[in-house]
Amino acid sequence: MAPRKIIIDTDPGQDDAVAILLALASPEDVDVLGITTVAGNVPLDLTSKNARIICELSGKVDVPIYAGCDRPLGRDLVTAEHVHGKTGLDGPDLPDPTLQLQDGHAVDFIIDTLRNEAPGTVTLCPLGPLTNIATALTRAPDIAEHVQQIVLMGGAYFEVGNITPTAEFNIYVDPQAADIVFKSGIDIVVMPLDVTHKALVTKSRNDAFRSLGTPVGIAVAQMTDFFERFDKEKYGSTGAPLHDPCVTAYLIRPDLFTGRHINVEIETESELTLGMTVADWWGVTDRAANATFIGDLDADGFFALLTERLGRL
């Protein structure tokens, strides 16, 4: 089969970095048409810088990178330096990028790329807030038919929230955008905290990254060394969850994941539950299913894939 054409929409973030590296290391499975950046974990100038740093680290410098929306659709930006550090990529000491951003806006790139590809042939892979994707769909509704699938990291049900008691960070940052995406009619696959919290970088798994002995392997180990402190303290877990690489791994090995096709609605009004993904996991409503909500993964298989692919770079 031909590699799956994808656009990665991202707000790097250490786990975003690993997701991007996994994609760039897997050309037989995914063809990265471009990387678009959005404000989220850190402001847009840093997410755009970090995307370029990651591509240079991988040695794959021919992937175009476009900066996108610098704020959510209808509210002030919330960031997560308390998790990812002031740069968003705290941990390794990586040089400033020489790779330049492309001229033009990420939303225009998304629209133009989709229009130039055959219907149903491009997968969108949002790893951060959904501002760029929602803006593109609102500005150019015709592009929806060109999207094969949206595979995104965001939301939670059983694991509830990580930025508020009920909301996961990516959805909370721009719930209006998430609402637009989930109502788009596009085939959506969701990697919520329910599955990503099972993708834990234990000491032995991080040692395997470091033992690759490459700049990529060492940098990934240093990234997870840094941001695991937050999750260990908050959850009492044995390591940091690699949220965003679940998106890329699903594209390569969907058999590693299990979930249900259910209805998911986004709360956009309540101050108490703003950004909550109201997932009808048990089918107690008559609302139509609109997303495949992933609930479990083969963690050993996931980390075996990740280690093998990162070892290629």
Short mmCIF file of C-alpha atoms in Angstrom, two decimals:
data_model
loop_
_atom_site.label_atom_id
_atom_site.label_comp_id
_atom_site.label_asym_id
_atom_site.label_seq_id
_atom_site.Cartn_x
_atom_site.Cartn_y
_atom_site.Cartn_z
CA MET A 1 0.00 0.00 0.00
CA ALA A 2 1.10 3.57 -0.66
CA PRO A 3 2.07 5.63 2.38
CA ARG A 4 -0.81 7.49 3.95
CA LYS A 5 -0.73 11.23 3.20
CA ILE A 6 -0.89 13.28 6.39
CA ILE A 7 -0.66 16.83 7.69
CA ILE A 8 0.58 17.13 11.27
CA ASP A 9 -0.96 20.06 13.16
CA THR A 10 0.98 20.59 16.36
CA ASP A 11 2.02 22.71 19.35
CA PRO A 12 5.36 21.12 20.35
CA GLY A 13 5.67 20.02 23.34
CA GLN A 14 7.96 17.10 24.12
CA ASP A 15 5.35 14.46 23.33
CA ASP A 16 4.49 16.28 20.09
CA ALA A 17 8.18 16.07 19.25
CA VAL A 18 8.17 12.29 19.65
CA ALA A 19 5.01 12.00 17.53
CA ILE A 20 6.64 14.02 14.74
CA LEU A 21 9.86 12.00 14.95
CA LEU A 22 7.90 8.75 14.69
CA ALA A 23 6.15 10.00 11.57
CA LEU A 24 9.36 11.22 9.93
CA ALA A 25 11.00 7.86 10.68
CA SER A 26 8.19 5.93 8.95
CA PRO A 27 8.09 6.97 5.28
CA GLU A 28 6.79 3.59 4.18
CA ASP A 29 3.67 4.19 6.28
CA VAL A 30 3.08 7.95 6.27
CA ASP A 31 3.90 10.71 3.80
CA VAL A 32 4.15 13.96 5.78
CA LEU A 33 2.88 16.63 3.36
CA GLY A 34 3.56 19.37 5.86
CA ILE A 35 3.63 20.43 9.49
CA THR A 36 1.40 23.24 10.73
CA THR A 37 1.84 24.91 14.10
CA VAL A 38 -0.69 26.35 16.51
CA ALA A 39 -0.55 28.10 19.88
CA GLY A 40 -1.11 25.67 22.73
CA ASN A 41 1.51 24.16 25.01
CA VAL A 42 3.48 27.37 24.47
CA PRO A 43 2.79 30.47 22.34
CA LEU A 44 2.94 30.25 18.55
CA ASP A 45 6.45 31.65 18.14
CA LEU A 46 7.81 28.84 20.30
CA THR A 47 5.69 26.05 18.81
CA SER A 48 6.88 27.15 15.36
CA LYS A 49 10.49 27.25 16.52
CA ASN A 50 10.17 23.84 18.17
CA ALA A 51 8.72 22.21 15.06
CA ARG A 52 11.80 23.36 13.12
CA ILE A 53 14.15 22.15 15.87
CA ILE A 54 12.53 18.70 15.74
CA CYS A 55 12.81 18.41 11.96
CA GLU A 56 16.48 19.39 12.10
CA LEU A 57 17.07 16.87 14.89
CA SER A 58 15.54 14.16 12.68
CA GLY A 59 17.60 15.15 9.65
CA LYS A 60 14.37 15.50 7.65
CA VAL A 61 14.51 19.14 6.61
CA ASP A 62 12.46 18.93 3.41
CA VAL A 63 9.07 18.94 5.15
CA PRO A 64 7.41 22.37 4.86
CA ILE A 65 6.44 24.01 8.16
CA TYR A 66 3.79 26.71 8.38
CA ALA A 67 2.83 28.86 11.37
CA GLY A 68 -0.89 29.09 12.07
CA CYS A 69 -3.30 30.60 14.59
CA ASP A 70 -1.81 32.36 17.57
CA ARG A 71 -4.94 32.31 19.73
CA PRO A 72 -8.14 30.29 20.16
CA LEU A 73 -11.31 31.21 18.28
CA GLY A 74 -13.21 32.81 21.13
CA ARG A 75 -11.13 33.07 24.28
CA ASP A 76 -7.71 33.93 25.65
CA LEU A 77 -4.85 31.49 25.13
CA VAL A 78 -4.04 29.05 27.94
CA THR A 79 -0.54 27.52 27.84
CA ALA A 80 1.23 24.69 29.67
CA GLU A 81 4.73 25.80 30.57
CA HIS A 82 4.13 24.19 33.97
CA VAL A 83 4.32 20.84 32.17
CA HIS A 84 6.64 21.42 29.21
CA GLY A 85 8.94 24.15 30.54
CA LYS A 86 9.39 27.69 29.31
CA THR A 87 10.52 26.61 25.83
CA GLY A 88 8.05 23.75 25.41
CA LEU A 89 11.00 21.43 24.72
CA ASP A 90 12.85 21.70 28.02
CA GLY A 91 15.15 18.76 28.77
CA PRO A 92 17.65 18.36 25.95
CA ASP A 93 20.01 21.15 24.91
CA LEU A 94 19.08 21.50 21.24
CA PRO A 95 20.44 24.23 18.95
CA ASP A 96 18.28 26.99 17.53
CA PRO A 97 16.98 26.01 14.09
CA THR A 98 18.36 27.29 10.82
CA LEU A 99 15.40 25.83 8.92
CA GLN A 100 12.99 28.60 7.93
CA LEU A 101 9.22 28.70 8.17
CA GLN A 102 7.38 28.72 4.86
CA ASP A 103 5.74 31.93 3.75
CA GLY A 104 2.00 31.96 4.19
CA HIS A 105 -0.43 30.87 6.89
CA ALA A 106 -0.96 27.29 8.06
CA VAL A 107 -4.70 27.48 7.44
CA ASP A 108 -4.13 28.47 3.82
CA PHE A 109 -1.66 25.60 3.44
CA ILE A 110 -4.20 23.13 4.83
CA ILE A 111 -6.92 24.40 2.50
CA ASP A 112 -4.73 24.50 -0.60
CA THR A 113 -3.18 21.09 0.05
CA LEU A 114 -6.52 19.40 0.57
CA ARG A 115 -8.01 20.98 -2.54
CA ASN A 116 -5.05 19.76 -4.59
CA GLU A 117 -5.37 16.16 -3.39
CA ALA A 118 -8.04 13.69 -4.44
CA PRO A 119 -11.14 13.40 -2.24
CA GLY A 120 -10.71 11.21 0.82
CA THR A 121 -6.92 10.92 0.58
CA VAL A 122 -5.38 13.15 3.29
CA THR A 123 -5.43 12.45 7.02
CA LEU A 124 -5.22 15.38 9.42
CA CYS A 125 -3.28 14.69 12.61
CA PRO A 126 -3.94 17.38 15.22
CA LEU A 127 -1.70 17.07 18.28
CA GLY A 128 -2.78 20.31 19.95
CA PRO A 129 -5.75 22.67 20.09
CA LEU A 130 -7.98 22.39 17.03
CA THR A 131 -7.91 26.08 16.06
CA ASN A 132 -6.18 25.66 12.69
CA ILE A 133 -8.36 22.73 11.65
CA ALA A 134 -11.63 24.41 12.65
CA THR A 135 -10.62 27.64 10.94
CA ALA A 136 -9.83 25.77 7.71
CA LEU A 137 -13.12 23.87 7.78
CA THR A 138 -15.09 27.05 8.48
CA ARG A 139 -13.34 29.09 5.79
CA ALA A 140 -13.45 26.33 3.14
CA PRO A 141 -16.20 23.76 3.87
CA ASP A 142 -15.46 22.02 0.56
CA ILE A 143 -12.21 20.60 1.95
CA ALA A 144 -14.06 18.19 4.25
CA GLU A 145 -14.62 15.75 1.39
CA HIS A 146 -10.87 15.64 0.74
CA VAL A 147 -10.12 14.48 4.30
CA GLN A 148 -9.76 10.74 4.69
CA GLN A 149 -9.77 10.91 8.48
CA ILE A 150 -8.91 13.12 11.43
CA VAL A 151 -6.82 11.29 14.03
CA LEU A 152 -6.36 13.57 17.00
CA MET A 153 -5.04 13.61 20.53
CA GLY A 154 -7.49 15.22 22.90
CA GLY A 155 -10.28 14.71 25.36
CA ALA A 156 -10.96 12.24 28.14
CA TYR A 157 -13.79 10.27 29.65
CA PHE A 158 -12.80 7.81 32.37
CA GLU A 159 -9.61 9.76 33.11
CA VAL A 160 -11.59 13.02 33.30
CA GLY A 161 -9.51 16.22 33.03
CA ASN A 162 -5.85 17.18 33.28
CA ILE A 163 -6.18 20.99 33.10
CA THR A 164 -9.57 21.27 34.87
CA PRO A 165 -11.48 18.58 36.77
CA THR A 166 -13.39 17.70 33.59
CA ALA A 167 -11.36 18.87 30.58
CA GLU A 168 -8.25 17.69 28.77
CA PHE A 169 -5.83 20.47 27.80
CA ASN A 170 -6.06 20.44 23.98
CA ILE A 171 -9.86 20.59 23.97
CA TYR A 172 -10.01 23.10 26.84
CA VAL A 173 -7.71 25.57 25.10
CA ASP A 174 -10.17 25.95 22.21
CA PRO A 175 -13.49 24.21 22.88
CA GLN A 176 -15.25 26.18 20.14
CA ALA A 177 -12.79 24.83 17.59
CA ALA A 178 -13.20 21.30 18.91
CA ASP A 179 -16.98 21.63 18.64
CA ILE A 180 -16.66 22.60 14.96
CA VAL A 181 -14.38 19.64 14.23
CA PHE A 182 -16.52 17.07 16.03
CA LYS A 183 -19.62 18.31 14.17
CA SER A 184 -17.87 18.27 10.78
CA GLY A 185 -19.11 14.85 9.68
CA ILE A 186 -15.52 13.76 8.99
CA ASP A 187 -14.39 10.33 10.19
CA ILE A 188 -12.67 11.10 13.52
CA VAL A 189 -10.44 8.91 15.69
CA VAL A 190 -9.77 10.26 19.18
CA MET A 191 -6.77 9.47 21.39
CA PRO A 192 -8.04 10.64 24.80
CA LEU A 193 -6.25 10.54 28.14
CA ASP A 194 -7.98 7.20 28.68
CA VAL A 195 -5.53 5.58 26.28
CA THR A 196 -2.55 7.94 26.43
CA HIS A 197 -2.21 7.49 30.19
CA LYS A 198 -1.51 3.81 29.43
CA ALA A 199 1.46 4.74 27.19
CA LEU A 200 3.80 5.31 30.13
CA VAL A 201 7.53 5.85 29.68
CA THR A 202 8.84 3.65 32.47
CA LYS A 203 12.53 3.67 33.33
CA SER A 204 13.25 0.60 31.20
CA ARG A 205 11.45 2.10 28.21
CA ASN A 206 13.33 5.37 28.55
CA ASP A 207 16.59 3.48 28.95
CA ALA A 208 15.82 1.82 25.61
CA PHE A 209 15.54 5.25 23.96
CA ARG A 210 18.81 6.40 25.53
CA SER A 211 20.55 3.16 24.59
CA LEU A 212 19.97 3.90 20.92
CA GLY A 213 22.99 6.13 21.37
CA THR A 214 21.85 8.54 18.64
CA PRO A 215 21.12 12.25 18.99
CA VAL A 216 17.41 11.46 18.53
CA GLY A 217 17.34 8.64 21.08
CA ILE A 218 19.24 10.65 23.67
CA ALA A 219 17.12 13.78 23.11
CA VAL A 220 13.88 11.81 23.47
CA ALA A 221 15.13 10.27 26.72
CA GLN A 222 16.06 13.72 28.01
CA MET A 223 12.65 15.11 27.04
CA THR A 224 10.80 12.43 28.97
CA ASP A 225 13.24 12.75 31.88
CA PHE A 226 12.12 16.38 32.10
CA PHE A 227 8.38 16.24 31.73
CA GLU A 228 7.76 13.02 33.65
CA ARG A 229 8.29 14.91 36.91
CA PHE A 230 4.90 16.59 36.44
CA ASP A 231 2.93 13.38 35.90
CA LYS A 232 4.73 11.45 38.61
CA GLU A 233 3.89 14.15 41.13
CA LYS A 234 0.31 14.64 39.93
CA TYR A 235 -0.78 11.05 39.31
CA GLY A 236 1.74 8.99 41.26
CA SER A 237 2.50 7.17 38.00
CA THR A 238 5.71 5.31 37.15
CA GLY A 239 6.51 7.63 34.27
CA ALA A 240 5.24 10.17 31.79
CA PRO A 241 2.47 9.35 29.32
CA LEU A 242 3.41 9.84 25.68
CA HIS A 243 0.13 11.35 24.57
CA ASP A 244 0.72 12.55 21.03
CA PRO A 245 2.76 9.62 19.64
CA CYS A 246 -0.41 7.55 20.02
CA VAL A 247 -1.75 9.43 16.99
CA THR A 248 1.21 8.51 14.79
CA ALA A 249 1.38 4.96 16.11
CA TYR A 250 -2.30 4.47 15.26
CA LEU A 251 -1.60 5.40 11.63
CA ILE A 252 1.18 2.82 11.47
CA ARG A 253 -0.22 0.03 13.68
CA PRO A 254 -3.96 0.50 14.30
CA ASP A 255 -4.06 -3.07 15.60
CA LEU A 256 -2.30 -1.85 18.75
CA PHE A 257 -5.42 0.12 19.75
CA THR A 258 -9.01 -0.67 20.69
CA GLY A 259 -11.99 1.63 21.17
CA ARG A 260 -15.65 2.27 20.37
CA HIS A 261 -17.48 4.25 17.70
CA ILE A 262 -19.63 6.56 19.84
CA ASN A 263 -21.10 10.03 20.09
CA VAL A 264 -18.76 12.71 21.46
CA GLU A 265 -20.00 16.24 22.18
CA ILE A 266 -17.91 19.21 23.32
CA GLU A 267 -19.08 21.41 26.19
CA THR A 268 -18.70 25.06 25.15
CA GLU A 269 -20.95 26.92 27.60
CA SER A 270 -20.52 25.77 31.19
CA GLU A 271 -17.85 27.46 33.30
CA LEU A 272 -17.67 24.32 35.39
CA THR A 273 -17.17 21.80 32.57
CA LEU A 274 -15.88 23.96 29.68
CA GLY A 275 -13.98 21.79 27.18
CA MET A 276 -15.31 18.50 28.48
CA THR A 277 -15.59 15.71 25.92
CA VAL A 278 -18.98 14.26 26.75
CA ALA A 279 -18.45 10.74 25.46
CA ASP A 280 -21.46 8.42 25.27
CA TRP A 281 -19.29 5.37 25.94
CA TRP A 282 -22.21 3.29 27.20
CA GLY A 283 -24.66 4.28 24.46
CA VAL A 284 -27.21 5.80 26.82
CA THR A 285 -28.37 8.51 24.39
CA ASP A 286 -29.82 8.41 20.89
CA ARG A 287 -27.19 10.82 19.57
CA ALA A 288 -25.50 9.57 16.42
CA ALA A 289 -21.96 8.22 16.69
CA ASN A 290 -19.42 10.69 15.31
CA ALA A 291 -16.02 9.47 16.53
CA THR A 292 -14.02 6.37 17.34
CA PHE A 293 -12.97 6.92 20.94
CA ILE A 294 -9.90 4.84 21.77
CA GLY A 295 -9.76 3.28 25.22
CA ASP A 296 -6.82 0.88 25.32
CA LEU A 297 -3.54 0.00 23.66
CA ASP A 298 -0.85 -2.67 23.65
CA ALA A 299 1.75 -0.61 25.51
CA ASP A 300 4.62 -3.03 24.94
CA GLY A 301 3.89 -3.15 21.22
CA PHE A 302 3.62 0.65 21.13
CA PHE A 303 7.04 1.15 22.74
CA ALA A 304 8.65 -1.56 20.62
CA LEU A 305 7.42 0.26 17.50
CA LEU A 306 8.54 3.63 18.82
CA THR A 307 12.02 2.45 19.79
CA GLU A 308 12.57 0.64 16.49
CA ARG A 309 11.48 3.62 14.40
CA LEU A 310 13.38 6.24 16.40
CA GLY A 311 16.47 4.08 15.94
CA ARG A 312 16.27 4.78 12.21
CA LEU A 313 16.89 8.51 12.59
#
